């Protein structure tokens, strides 16, 4: 064990947590109708300059930029796996995704592995200390522009800095929220852009209609850069095409799901859509790099070997032989329907639900989907996204309000399934301990869903790793 690296990492996590925005600031952003975001990319460009880079330096990262409401993380995982199997290339592959499940260093990966604790601390403090230094002075975009980026934007900045320092051959960048104003969108000339499935989510920042959300997502489209999308509602496709025309990009290509005879390393029929998008993006990326050996064989191997923890993942309890956990970070109506179908097909009774919906999402709609899919739970357990690990500290929610929401979720579930027992507990660790103590002696299948933060906490508490 490298104690010095561990200590430096934990200090970095503590300093990073100090950059988290709080619940009130998030509410201000929502109340502004998105106007606060209009300066976000110019401000982000100033942060890049403060680190000693130029925004155009990011173009040499050969970025594959992926947005969407659901499936964008899985798409990025398929891309990483496919490119790692490209014969004769020995590519150095950077991957930036969010959120993390257990440790924040999962968000920045090189060749499929999270940064080591030592490297995370090194690149964190290279970024943090340069931003804190009085010279060179930060270029202010507006009087109210911040002097430090908030949590997610800091990590995006750190990821770009890391990938430049590591001289990666490709950087796979998953959008955080939306696209138009997202900090990943600072790159001016990515190699290719992809849009995964769209749905209603983050309404406070993106709007309440599929057309408004499509406008934000399609904001990653760049002049002359190919864009691929999965099939979308017709009104959303129309917006994507209009934005591509405005940006003087090629006509977006709509990809179809892969056939059922293609082996995928990530479970679930819905992953065939994400995998198809990944294949299209890899083909275009290879073409742009002048690589002509994008054969079906190595793409098939990459699809089969892909892994994406926390999505359609099953694991046996290491402490209780009779207990199996099914974890999926579904948090939209569409993804919850896919999750429920996967769980019903893969599990048998008795079944237990462990659920949390983040404070800005509709627990009622998500629970209605679970009820309609016939999961037949004997008990439903609800808890806030609170765990003991420092990497999981979350200052964007108010604990009292979060616990009250879980009680409301339990009440909603009781209306759907009045014979099902409901329990509300204060933390993820308490919820896992309760389920293990109550059901350890019987063959029990536990579905954990509603939030990737919840899934990460459960993987830590019930499995000890991702």
Coordinates of C-alpha atoms in Angstrom, one line a residue:
X1 CA 0.0 0.0 0.0
X2 CA 1.3 3.4 -1.0
X3 CA 0.4 5.5 2.1
X4 CA 1.8 8.7 0.6
X5 CA -0.3 8.3 -2.5
X6 CA -3.4 7.4 -0.5
X7 CA -3.0 10.4 1.8
X8 CA -2.5 12.8 -1.2
X9 CA -5.6 11.3 -2.9
X10 CA -7.8 11.7 0.2
X11 CA -6.6 15.3 0.5
X12 CA -7.4 15.9 -3.2
X13 CA -10.9 14.4 -2.6
X14 CA -11.4 16.7 0.3
X15 CA -10.4 19.8 -1.7
X16 CA -12.5 18.7 -4.6
X17 CA -15.5 18.3 -2.4
X18 CA -15.0 21.9 -1.3
X19 CA -15.8 22.9 -4.9
X20 CA -19.3 21.3 -4.9
X21 CA -22.1 23.7 -5.5
X22 CA -24.8 23.6 -2.8
X23 CA -28.5 23.0 -3.2
X24 CA -29.4 26.7 -3.2
X25 CA -27.0 27.5 -6.1
X26 CA -28.5 24.7 -8.1
X27 CA -31.9 26.2 -7.5
X28 CA -30.6 29.6 -8.7
X29 CA -29.4 28.1 -11.9
X30 CA -32.9 26.5 -12.5
X31 CA -34.6 29.8 -11.7
X32 CA -32.5 31.6 -14.2
X33 CA -33.9 29.6 -17.0
X34 CA -30.4 28.7 -18.1
X35 CA -29.1 32.2 -18.5
X36 CA -26.4 31.6 -16.0
X37 CA -25.0 29.0 -18.4
X38 CA -24.5 31.4 -21.3
X39 CA -21.0 32.4 -20.1
X40 CA -20.0 28.9 -19.1
X41 CA -17.9 28.0 -22.2
X42 CA -16.1 31.3 -22.5
X43 CA -15.3 31.0 -18.8
X44 CA -14.2 27.5 -19.2
X45 CA -11.9 28.6 -22.0
X46 CA -10.3 31.1 -19.6
X47 CA -9.7 28.3 -17.1
X48 CA -7.9 26.3 -19.8
X49 CA -5.7 29.3 -20.6
X50 CA -5.0 29.7 -16.9
X51 CA -3.6 26.2 -16.9
X52 CA -1.2 27.1 -19.7
X53 CA -3.1 25.5 -22.6
X54 CA -5.0 27.0 -25.5
X55 CA -8.6 25.8 -26.3
X56 CA -7.4 24.7 -29.8
X57 CA -4.9 22.4 -28.1
X58 CA -7.9 20.1 -27.3
X59 CA -8.4 19.4 -31.0
X60 CA -5.3 17.2 -31.1
X61 CA -7.0 14.9 -28.6
X62 CA -9.1 13.5 -31.4
X63 CA -12.2 13.7 -29.3
X64 CA -15.2 11.4 -29.6
X65 CA -17.9 13.5 -28.0
X66 CA -21.1 11.7 -26.8
X67 CA -24.3 13.2 -25.4
X68 CA -27.8 11.9 -24.8
X69 CA -30.3 11.4 -21.9
X70 CA -29.7 7.7 -21.4
X71 CA -27.1 5.3 -22.8
X72 CA -24.3 7.8 -23.3
X73 CA -22.1 6.2 -20.7
X74 CA -22.6 2.7 -22.0
X75 CA -21.9 4.0 -25.5
X76 CA -18.6 5.4 -24.3
X77 CA -17.7 2.1 -22.6
X78 CA -18.4 0.2 -25.9
X79 CA -16.2 2.8 -27.7
X80 CA -13.3 2.4 -25.3
X81 CA -13.5 -1.4 -25.6
X82 CA -13.7 -1.4 -29.4
X83 CA -10.8 1.0 -29.8
X84 CA -8.7 -1.0 -27.4
X85 CA -9.0 -4.1 -29.7
X86 CA -7.9 -2.2 -32.8
X87 CA -5.1 -4.3 -34.2
X88 CA -1.7 -2.9 -34.8
X89 CA -2.4 0.5 -33.2
X90 CA -1.6 0.3 -29.4
X91 CA -3.8 3.3 -28.9
X92 CA -3.6 5.3 -25.7
X93 CA -7.2 5.9 -24.9
X94 CA -8.6 8.6 -22.5
X95 CA -12.1 8.3 -21.1
X96 CA -14.0 10.9 -19.2
X97 CA -17.4 9.9 -17.8
X98 CA -19.7 10.8 -14.9
X99 CA -20.8 10.2 -12.2
X100 CA -18.4 7.8 -10.4
X101 CA -19.7 4.8 -8.6
X102 CA -17.2 4.4 -5.7
X103 CA -14.1 6.5 -6.2
X104 CA -14.0 9.8 -8.1
X105 CA -10.9 8.7 -10.0
X106 CA -13.1 6.4 -12.0
X107 CA -14.2 9.4 -14.0
X108 CA -10.8 9.9 -15.7
X109 CA -9.4 6.7 -17.2
X110 CA -6.5 5.8 -19.4
X111 CA -6.8 2.5 -21.4
X112 CA -9.8 1.4 -19.4
X113 CA -8.3 1.9 -16.0
X114 CA -9.1 4.7 -13.5
X115 CA -6.2 7.0 -12.7
X116 CA -4.1 5.6 -9.9
X117 CA -4.6 7.4 -6.6
X118 CA -1.1 8.9 -7.0
X119 CA -1.8 10.1 -10.6
X120 CA -5.2 11.5 -9.6
X121 CA -3.6 13.6 -6.8
X122 CA -0.8 14.7 -9.2
X123 CA -3.1 16.0 -11.9
X124 CA -5.6 17.3 -9.4
X125 CA -3.0 19.6 -7.8
X126 CA -1.4 20.6 -11.1
X127 CA -4.9 21.9 -12.0
X128 CA -5.9 23.2 -8.6
X129 CA -2.7 25.0 -7.7
X130 CA -2.4 26.7 -11.1
X131 CA -6.0 28.0 -10.8
X132 CA -5.3 29.2 -7.3
X133 CA -2.1 31.0 -8.3
X134 CA -2.3 34.8 -8.6
X135 CA -0.3 34.8 -11.8
X136 CA -1.1 34.6 -14.6
X137 CA -4.3 36.4 -13.9
X138 CA -7.5 34.7 -14.9
X139 CA -9.2 36.3 -17.9
X140 CA -12.6 37.4 -16.6
X141 CA -15.5 36.9 -19.0
X142 CA -17.9 38.9 -16.9
X143 CA -17.8 40.7 -13.6
X144 CA -19.6 37.8 -11.9
X145 CA -17.5 35.1 -13.5
X146 CA -16.2 32.6 -10.9
X147 CA -12.5 32.4 -10.0
X148 CA -12.7 28.6 -9.7
X149 CA -14.9 26.1 -11.6
X150 CA -17.4 24.1 -9.6
X151 CA -17.1 20.3 -9.0
X152 CA -18.0 18.8 -12.4
X153 CA -16.4 21.6 -14.4
X154 CA -13.2 21.2 -12.4
X155 CA -13.1 17.5 -13.2
X156 CA -13.7 18.2 -16.9
X157 CA -10.8 20.7 -16.8
X158 CA -8.6 18.2 -15.0
X159 CA -9.5 15.5 -17.5
X160 CA -8.6 17.7 -20.5
X161 CA -5.3 18.6 -18.7
X162 CA -4.6 15.0 -17.9
X163 CA -5.2 13.8 -21.5
X164 CA -3.0 16.5 -22.9
X165 CA -0.2 15.7 -20.4
X166 CA -0.6 11.9 -21.1
X167 CA -0.6 12.6 -24.9
X168 CA -3.5 10.3 -25.5
X169 CA -4.4 9.2 -29.1
X170 CA -8.1 9.7 -28.5
X171 CA -10.3 11.2 -25.7
X172 CA -13.8 9.8 -25.3
X173 CA -15.7 12.6 -23.6
X174 CA -19.2 12.0 -22.1
X175 CA -21.3 15.1 -21.7
X176 CA -22.4 15.9 -18.2
X177 CA -25.8 17.7 -18.7
X178 CA -27.2 18.8 -22.0
X179 CA -24.5 19.7 -24.5
X180 CA -24.7 23.3 -25.6
X181 CA -23.3 24.8 -22.4
X182 CA -21.7 21.7 -21.0
X183 CA -18.0 22.1 -20.1
X184 CA -17.0 19.2 -22.3
X185 CA -18.3 21.2 -25.3
X186 CA -15.3 23.6 -25.1
X187 CA -13.6 21.4 -27.7
X188 CA -14.0 23.1 -31.1
X189 CA -13.0 20.3 -33.5
X190 CA -13.8 16.8 -32.2
X191 CA -13.3 13.9 -34.6
X192 CA -16.9 12.8 -34.4
X193 CA -20.1 13.5 -32.3
X194 CA -22.7 11.0 -31.1
X195 CA -26.2 11.5 -29.7
X196 CA -27.6 8.6 -27.6
X197 CA -31.3 8.2 -26.8
X198 CA -33.2 11.3 -25.7
X199 CA -35.8 11.6 -23.0
X200 CA -37.2 14.0 -20.4
X201 CA -34.6 14.7 -17.7
X202 CA -32.9 17.7 -16.1
X203 CA -35.9 19.8 -17.0
X204 CA -34.7 22.7 -14.8
X205 CA -31.7 23.2 -16.9
X206 CA -32.7 21.9 -20.3
X207 CA -36.4 22.5 -20.7
X208 CA -39.6 20.5 -20.4
X209 CA -40.1 19.3 -23.9
X210 CA -38.2 16.8 -26.0
X211 CA -37.6 19.5 -28.6
X212 CA -35.9 21.8 -26.0
X213 CA -33.8 19.0 -24.7
X214 CA -32.8 18.0 -28.3
X215 CA -31.7 21.6 -28.9
X216 CA -29.3 21.4 -25.9
X217 CA -28.0 17.9 -26.8
X218 CA -27.4 18.9 -30.4
X219 CA -25.3 21.8 -29.2
X220 CA -22.2 19.5 -29.4
X221 CA -22.5 19.4 -33.2
X222 CA -19.6 21.2 -34.9
X223 CA -19.0 22.6 -38.4
X224 CA -17.8 19.9 -40.8
X225 CA -17.9 17.1 -38.1
X226 CA -19.9 14.0 -38.7
X227 CA -22.7 13.3 -36.2
X228 CA -24.5 10.0 -35.6
X229 CA -27.6 9.5 -33.6
X230 CA -29.8 6.6 -32.5
X231 CA -33.4 6.7 -33.6
X232 CA -35.3 9.5 -31.8
X233 CA -38.8 10.9 -31.6
X234 CA -39.5 12.6 -34.9
X235 CA -39.7 16.0 -33.4
X236 CA -36.3 15.5 -31.7
X237 CA -34.7 14.3 -35.0
X238 CA -36.0 17.4 -36.7
X239 CA -34.3 19.6 -34.2
X240 CA -31.1 17.6 -34.5
X241 CA -31.1 18.0 -38.3
X242 CA -31.9 21.7 -38.0
X243 CA -29.0 22.3 -35.7
X244 CA -26.6 20.3 -37.9
X245 CA -27.7 22.5 -40.9
X246 CA -27.1 25.7 -38.8
X247 CA -23.7 24.5 -37.8
X248 CA -22.8 23.5 -41.4
X249 CA -22.3 19.9 -40.3
X250 CA -23.1 16.9 -42.4
X251 CA -26.6 15.4 -42.4
X252 CA -26.9 13.4 -39.1
X253 CA -26.8 9.6 -39.7
X254 CA -29.4 7.6 -37.8
X255 CA -28.1 4.2 -36.7
X256 CA -30.2 1.0 -36.1
X257 CA -29.8 -1.4 -33.2
X258 CA -27.4 -4.3 -33.6
X259 CA -29.0 -7.7 -34.3
X260 CA -29.7 -10.2 -31.5
X261 CA -26.9 -12.5 -32.7
X262 CA -24.2 -9.9 -31.7
X263 CA -22.6 -10.7 -28.3
X264 CA -22.4 -7.7 -26.0
X265 CA -20.5 -7.5 -22.7
X266 CA -23.1 -5.2 -21.2
X267 CA -26.5 -6.9 -20.5
X268 CA -29.9 -5.7 -21.7
X269 CA -31.6 -5.6 -25.1
X270 CA -31.5 -1.7 -25.0
X271 CA -27.7 -1.9 -25.1
X272 CA -27.9 -3.0 -28.8
X273 CA -28.8 0.6 -29.6
X274 CA -25.9 2.0 -27.6
X275 CA -23.5 -0.5 -29.2
X276 CA -24.7 0.4 -32.7
X277 CA -23.9 4.0 -32.0
X278 CA -20.5 3.1 -30.6
X279 CA -19.7 1.1 -33.7
X280 CA -20.6 4.0 -36.0
X281 CA -18.6 6.4 -34.0
X282 CA -15.5 4.1 -34.0
X283 CA -15.7 3.6 -37.8
X284 CA -15.8 7.4 -38.4
X285 CA -13.0 8.0 -35.9
X286 CA -10.9 5.4 -37.6
X287 CA -11.6 6.9 -41.0
X288 CA -10.6 10.4 -39.8
X289 CA -7.3 9.0 -38.5
X290 CA -6.6 7.2 -41.8
X291 CA -7.0 3.8 -40.3
X292 CA -8.6 1.4 -42.8
X293 CA -8.6 -1.9 -40.9
X294 CA -11.8 -1.4 -38.9
X295 CA -12.8 -5.1 -39.4
X296 CA -15.8 -6.8 -38.1
X297 CA -13.7 -9.2 -36.1
X298 CA -12.0 -6.7 -33.7
X299 CA -15.2 -4.7 -33.4
X300 CA -17.1 -7.8 -32.4
X301 CA -14.4 -8.6 -29.8
X302 CA -14.6 -5.1 -28.4
X303 CA -18.4 -5.3 -28.1
X304 CA -18.2 -8.7 -26.3
X305 CA -15.5 -7.5 -23.9
X306 CA -17.1 -4.2 -23.0
X307 CA -17.9 -3.6 -19.3
X308 CA -19.8 -0.8 -17.6
X309 CA -20.3 -1.3 -13.9
X310 CA -23.6 -0.2 -12.4
X311 CA -25.6 -0.8 -15.5
X312 CA -27.5 -4.1 -15.8
X313 CA -25.0 -5.6 -13.4
X314 CA -25.5 -8.7 -11.3
X315 CA -23.3 -10.0 -8.5
X316 CA -23.6 -12.5 -5.7
X317 CA -23.3 -11.2 -2.2
X318 CA -19.8 -12.0 -0.9
X319 CA -21.2 -12.4 2.6
X320 CA -24.5 -14.2 2.0
X321 CA -24.6 -17.1 -0.5
X322 CA -28.4 -16.9 -0.9
X323 CA -28.5 -13.3 -1.9
X324 CA -28.0 -11.8 -5.4
X325 CA -27.9 -8.1 -6.2
X326 CA -29.1 -6.6 -9.4
X327 CA -27.9 -3.0 -9.9
X328 CA -28.9 -0.5 -12.6
X329 CA -28.6 3.2 -12.5
X330 CA -31.8 3.8 -14.4
X331 CA -33.2 7.3 -13.6
X332 CA -35.6 8.1 -16.5
X333 CA -38.9 6.6 -17.4
X334 CA -37.5 5.0 -20.5
X335 CA -34.4 3.5 -18.8
X336 CA -36.5 2.3 -15.9
X337 CA -38.7 0.4 -18.2
X338 CA -35.6 -1.3 -19.7
X339 CA -34.2 -2.0 -16.3
X340 CA -37.5 -3.6 -15.0
X341 CA -37.7 -5.8 -18.1
X342 CA -34.1 -6.9 -17.6
X343 CA -34.7 -7.6 -13.9
X344 CA -37.9 -9.5 -14.4
X345 CA -36.3 -11.7 -17.0
X346 CA -33.2 -12.4 -15.0
X347 CA -34.5 -12.9 -11.5
X348 CA -37.0 -14.9 -9.5
X349 CA -38.6 -14.4 -6.1
X350 CA -38.5 -13.3 -3.4
X351 CA -37.6 -9.9 -4.7
X352 CA -36.6 -6.8 -2.8
X353 CA -36.4 -3.2 -4.1
X354 CA -33.8 -0.7 -2.9
X355 CA -34.7 2.7 -4.5
X356 CA -33.7 6.3 -4.5
X357 CA -34.7 9.0 -7.0
X358 CA -32.5 12.1 -7.0
X359 CA -34.2 15.2 -5.7
X360 CA -34.9 16.7 -9.2
X361 CA -36.4 13.5 -10.7
X362 CA -40.0 12.1 -10.4
X363 CA -40.1 9.2 -8.1
X364 CA -43.8 8.8 -8.8
X365 CA -43.2 8.2 -12.6
X366 CA -40.3 5.8 -12.0
X367 CA -42.1 3.8 -9.4
X368 CA -45.2 3.6 -11.6
X369 CA -43.0 1.9 -14.2
X370 CA -41.6 -0.6 -11.8
X371 CA -45.1 -1.4 -10.6
X372 CA -46.5 -1.9 -14.1
X373 CA -43.7 -4.3 -15.1
X374 CA -44.8 -6.9 -12.5
X375 CA -41.6 -7.0 -10.4
X376 CA -43.7 -8.3 -7.4
X377 CA -41.4 -7.1 -4.6
X378 CA -42.0 -8.4 -1.1
X379 CA -40.4 -5.3 0.4
X380 CA -39.3 -1.9 -0.9
X381 CA -36.5 0.0 0.9
X382 CA -35.8 3.7 0.4
X383 CA -32.8 5.7 1.5
X384 CA -31.0 9.0 0.6
X385 CA -27.8 9.0 -1.4
X386 CA -25.7 9.2 1.6
X387 CA -22.8 6.9 2.4
X388 CA -19.6 6.8 4.5
X389 CA -17.1 7.2 1.7
X390 CA -15.5 10.7 1.2
X391 CA -15.7 10.3 -2.6
X392 CA -19.5 10.1 -2.2
X393 CA -20.0 13.3 -0.2
X394 CA -22.9 15.1 -1.8
X395 CA -23.5 18.8 -0.9
X396 CA -26.0 19.3 -3.6
X397 CA -28.9 18.0 -1.5
X398 CA -30.3 19.0 1.9
X399 CA -30.3 15.9 4.1
X400 CA -33.6 16.6 5.9
X401 CA -35.3 17.3 2.6
X402 CA -33.8 14.2 1.0
X403 CA -35.0 11.9 3.8
X404 CA -38.5 13.5 3.6
X405 CA -38.5 12.6 -0.1
X406 CA -37.7 9.0 0.6
X407 CA -40.7 8.9 3.0
X408 CA -42.8 10.3 0.2
X409 CA -41.4 7.7 -2.2
X410 CA -42.4 5.0 0.2
X411 CA -45.9 6.5 0.5
X412 CA -46.2 6.5 -3.4
X413 CA -45.0 2.9 -3.6
X414 CA -47.7 1.8 -1.0
X415 CA -50.4 3.2 -3.3
X416 CA -49.0 1.0 -6.2
X417 CA -48.4 -2.1 -4.1
X418 CA -50.3 -1.9 -0.8
X419 CA -49.3 -5.5 0.2
X420 CA -45.6 -4.8 -0.1
X421 CA -43.8 -3.8 3.1
X422 CA -42.0 -0.4 2.9
X423 CA -39.0 0.7 4.9
X424 CA -37.1 4.1 5.0
X425 CA -33.5 4.2 6.3
X426 CA -31.1 7.2 6.7
X427 CA -28.1 6.0 4.6
X428 CA -27.1 3.5 1.9
X429 CA -25.0 1.6 4.4
X430 CA -28.0 1.2 6.8
X431 CA -30.1 0.0 3.9
X432 CA -27.7 -2.6 2.8
X433 CA -27.1 -3.8 6.4
X434 CA -30.9 -4.1 6.9
X435 CA -31.5 -6.0 3.7
X436 CA -28.7 -8.4 4.5
X437 CA -29.9 -9.0 8.1
X438 CA -33.5 -9.5 7.0
X439 CA -33.1 -11.7 4.0
X440 CA -29.7 -13.5 4.4
X441 CA -31.3 -16.9 5.1
X442 CA -33.5 -17.0 2.0
X443 CA -32.7 -16.9 -1.8
X444 CA -33.4 -13.2 -2.4
X445 CA -32.9 -11.1 -5.5
X446 CA -32.4 -7.4 -4.7
X447 CA -32.9 -4.7 -7.4
X448 CA -31.1 -1.4 -6.8
X449 CA -32.1 1.4 -9.1
X450 CA -33.3 5.0 -9.5
X451 CA -29.9 6.6 -9.1
X452 CA -26.3 5.9 -10.1
X453 CA -25.2 7.5 -6.8
X454 CA -27.3 4.9 -5.0
X455 CA -25.8 2.1 -7.2
X456 CA -22.3 3.2 -6.4
X457 CA -23.0 3.3 -2.7
X458 CA -24.4 -0.2 -2.8
X459 CA -21.5 -1.6 -4.8
X460 CA -19.2 -0.2 -2.1
X461 CA -21.3 -1.4 0.8
X462 CA -22.4 -4.8 -0.5
X463 CA -19.6 -5.8 -2.8
X464 CA -16.6 -3.7 -1.8
X465 CA -15.7 -2.8 -5.4
X466 CA -17.2 -2.0 -8.8

